[in-house]
PDB file of C-alpha atoms in Angstrom:
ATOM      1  CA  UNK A 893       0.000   0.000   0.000  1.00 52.00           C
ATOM      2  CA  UNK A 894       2.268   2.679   1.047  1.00 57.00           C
ATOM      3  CA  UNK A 895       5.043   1.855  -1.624  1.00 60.00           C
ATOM      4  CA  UNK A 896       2.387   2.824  -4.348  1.00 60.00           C
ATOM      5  CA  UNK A 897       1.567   5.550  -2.810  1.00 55.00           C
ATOM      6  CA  UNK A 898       5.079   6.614  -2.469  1.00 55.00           C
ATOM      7  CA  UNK A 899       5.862   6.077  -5.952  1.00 56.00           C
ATOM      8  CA  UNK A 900       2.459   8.081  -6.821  1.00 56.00           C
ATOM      9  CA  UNK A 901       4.828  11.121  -4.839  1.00 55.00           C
ATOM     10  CA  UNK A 902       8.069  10.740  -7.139  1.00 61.00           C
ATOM     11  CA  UNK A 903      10.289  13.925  -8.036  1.00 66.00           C
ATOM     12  CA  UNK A 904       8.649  15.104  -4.159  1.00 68.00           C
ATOM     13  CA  UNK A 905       9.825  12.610  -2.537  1.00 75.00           C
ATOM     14  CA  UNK A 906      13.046  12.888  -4.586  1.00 78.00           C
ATOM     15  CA  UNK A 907      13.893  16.514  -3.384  1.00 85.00           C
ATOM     16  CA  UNK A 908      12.919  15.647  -0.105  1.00 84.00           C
ATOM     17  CA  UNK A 909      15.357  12.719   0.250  1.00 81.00           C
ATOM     18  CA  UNK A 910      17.763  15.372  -0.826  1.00 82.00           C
ATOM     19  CA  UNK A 911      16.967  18.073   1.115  1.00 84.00           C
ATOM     20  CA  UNK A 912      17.572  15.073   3.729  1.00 81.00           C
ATOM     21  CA  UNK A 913      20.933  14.108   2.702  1.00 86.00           C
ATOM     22  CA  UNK A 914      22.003  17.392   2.323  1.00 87.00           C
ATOM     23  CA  UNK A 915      21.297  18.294   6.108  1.00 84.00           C
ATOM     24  CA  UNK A 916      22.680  14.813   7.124  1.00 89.00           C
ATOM     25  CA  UNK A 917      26.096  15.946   5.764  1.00 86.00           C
ATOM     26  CA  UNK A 918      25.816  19.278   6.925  1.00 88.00           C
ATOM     27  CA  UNK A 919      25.193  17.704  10.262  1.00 89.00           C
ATOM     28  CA  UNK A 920      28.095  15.073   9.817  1.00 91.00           C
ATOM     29  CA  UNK A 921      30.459  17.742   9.033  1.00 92.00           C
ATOM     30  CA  UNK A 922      28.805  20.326  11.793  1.00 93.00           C
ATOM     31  CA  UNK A 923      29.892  16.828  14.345  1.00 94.00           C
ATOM     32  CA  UNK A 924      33.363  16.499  12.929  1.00 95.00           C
ATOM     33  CA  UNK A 925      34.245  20.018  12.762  1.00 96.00           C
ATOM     34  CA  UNK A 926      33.270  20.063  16.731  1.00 96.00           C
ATOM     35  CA  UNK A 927      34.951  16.932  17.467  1.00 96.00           C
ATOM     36  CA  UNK A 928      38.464  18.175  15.938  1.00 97.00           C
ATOM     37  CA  UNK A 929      38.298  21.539  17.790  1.00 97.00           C
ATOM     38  CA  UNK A 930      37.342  19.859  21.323  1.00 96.00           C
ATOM     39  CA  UNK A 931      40.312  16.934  19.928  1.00 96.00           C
ATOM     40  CA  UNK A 932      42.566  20.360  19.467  1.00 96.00           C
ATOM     41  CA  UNK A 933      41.528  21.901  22.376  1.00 96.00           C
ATOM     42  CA  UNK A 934      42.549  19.177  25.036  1.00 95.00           C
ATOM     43  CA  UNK A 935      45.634  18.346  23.173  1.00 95.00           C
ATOM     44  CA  UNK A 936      46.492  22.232  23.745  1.00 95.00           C
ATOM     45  CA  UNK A 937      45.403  21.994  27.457  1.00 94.00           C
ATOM     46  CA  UNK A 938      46.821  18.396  28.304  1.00 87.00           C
ATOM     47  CA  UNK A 939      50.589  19.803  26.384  1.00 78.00           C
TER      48      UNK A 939
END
């Protein structure tokens, strides 16, 4: 049922899953850019 409706959606869905993708990487890249700068932090405080 809902796999015919989602392929009723199409392009939608499409950008959507995009739009999704795109703020999954922004959010990966958000994550590592904090993890290095807390990694560079403590090295600076522990030296």
């Amino acid at each position: 049922m809902q796999n015919k409706a989602e392929r009723g959606m199409g392009n939608m869905e499409n950008k959507e899953v995009l739009q999704l993708t795109k703020m999954d990487l922004l959010g990966s890249a958000g994550a590592a850019t904090v993890l290095t700068a807390l990694i560079v932090f403590l090295s600076s405080v522990l030296v």
